[in-house]
């Protein structure tokens, strides 16, 4: 790596670390304030519930981040989650082993992600259009498969996992760690991660530099689909049903978590730890607002305001370069 490239990479890494510490400080501050403002926020039951609430959005946000870094967007992840709950529920109720039902469900997510890559790379469709089409189509396909009904999962072994804890920490949060560590290594310490940033910065320059841009786009959307399908498995385990209408609007929460976590909607800027913290900041705001009996509409207003503020300052930072 050239001296110039090292000089560029170091400030970017320092910015990510500083921003991550700022998000962590904000999350801790919110926890302190809510612990003082309410008597139930710091209770063991509420904290476990908070971790479960934030964990699934956090995993979705990681997958979304891979896509946004390339300069794209994936609006289908909420629908993929709902569809995945149907697939895993139908397979388990049909008598398939749990591990096989989970594996097939994850492969469905991979296939959906690859379809998005195909639409963008081969058909020349904008990411917004192809993923929006998938969002609406998957909801319809799921409703046809279930005839508009929910599927009750008849396996206590499957559903018990999401409700149990290990070392006092909910199993769902351990899944965040399971996804977060390899995702961090992939994004920040592998050439494939560097390719994502490169494509998001300038796809044509990346192609001329020898980067396989098409393969990189396929990879980003495949990982997003895989993360969404994994969340679908976790959601099915938590609520004990398969329903294609589940996770409606979660794609917006995943995007919001990623953006609040410092991922630039202009591409080429992002991290893994940022969206994870962003997801738990949103979960904390929602949880605290519920405990304080704040109108749920205000929760949406606060989330929207956070997005506007962060994207605005991201634009200022980009123009300041």
Short mmCIF file of C-alpha atoms in Angstrom, two decimals, residues 24 46 90 101 156 158 164 172 174 182 192 205 208 217 228 261 302:
data_model
loop_
_atom_site.label_atom_id
_atom_site.label_comp_id
_atom_site.label_asym_id
_atom_site.label_seq_id
_atom_site.Cartn_x
_atom_site.Cartn_y
_atom_site.Cartn_z
CA UNK A 24 -21.28 4.52 22.98
CA UNK A 46 -36.48 -4.73 31.14
CA UNK A 90 -43.62 -24.54 7.38
CA UNK A 101 -35.18 -25.83 8.27
CA UNK A 156 -40.87 -26.05 21.82
CA UNK A 158 -37.04 -24.17 18.47
CA UNK A 164 -33.46 -18.35 27.20
CA UNK A 172 -30.60 -13.20 20.94
CA UNK A 174 -25.29 -13.58 21.67
CA UNK A 182 -16.97 -12.03 11.63
CA UNK A 192 -13.39 -7.98 0.19
CA UNK A 205 -12.18 3.72 -10.83
CA UNK A 208 -10.07 0.12 -13.74
CA UNK A 217 -22.26 -5.89 -5.59
CA UNK A 228 -32.37 -10.69 7.01
CA UNK A 261 -24.27 4.52 13.33
CA UNK A 302 -37.28 11.53 17.18
#
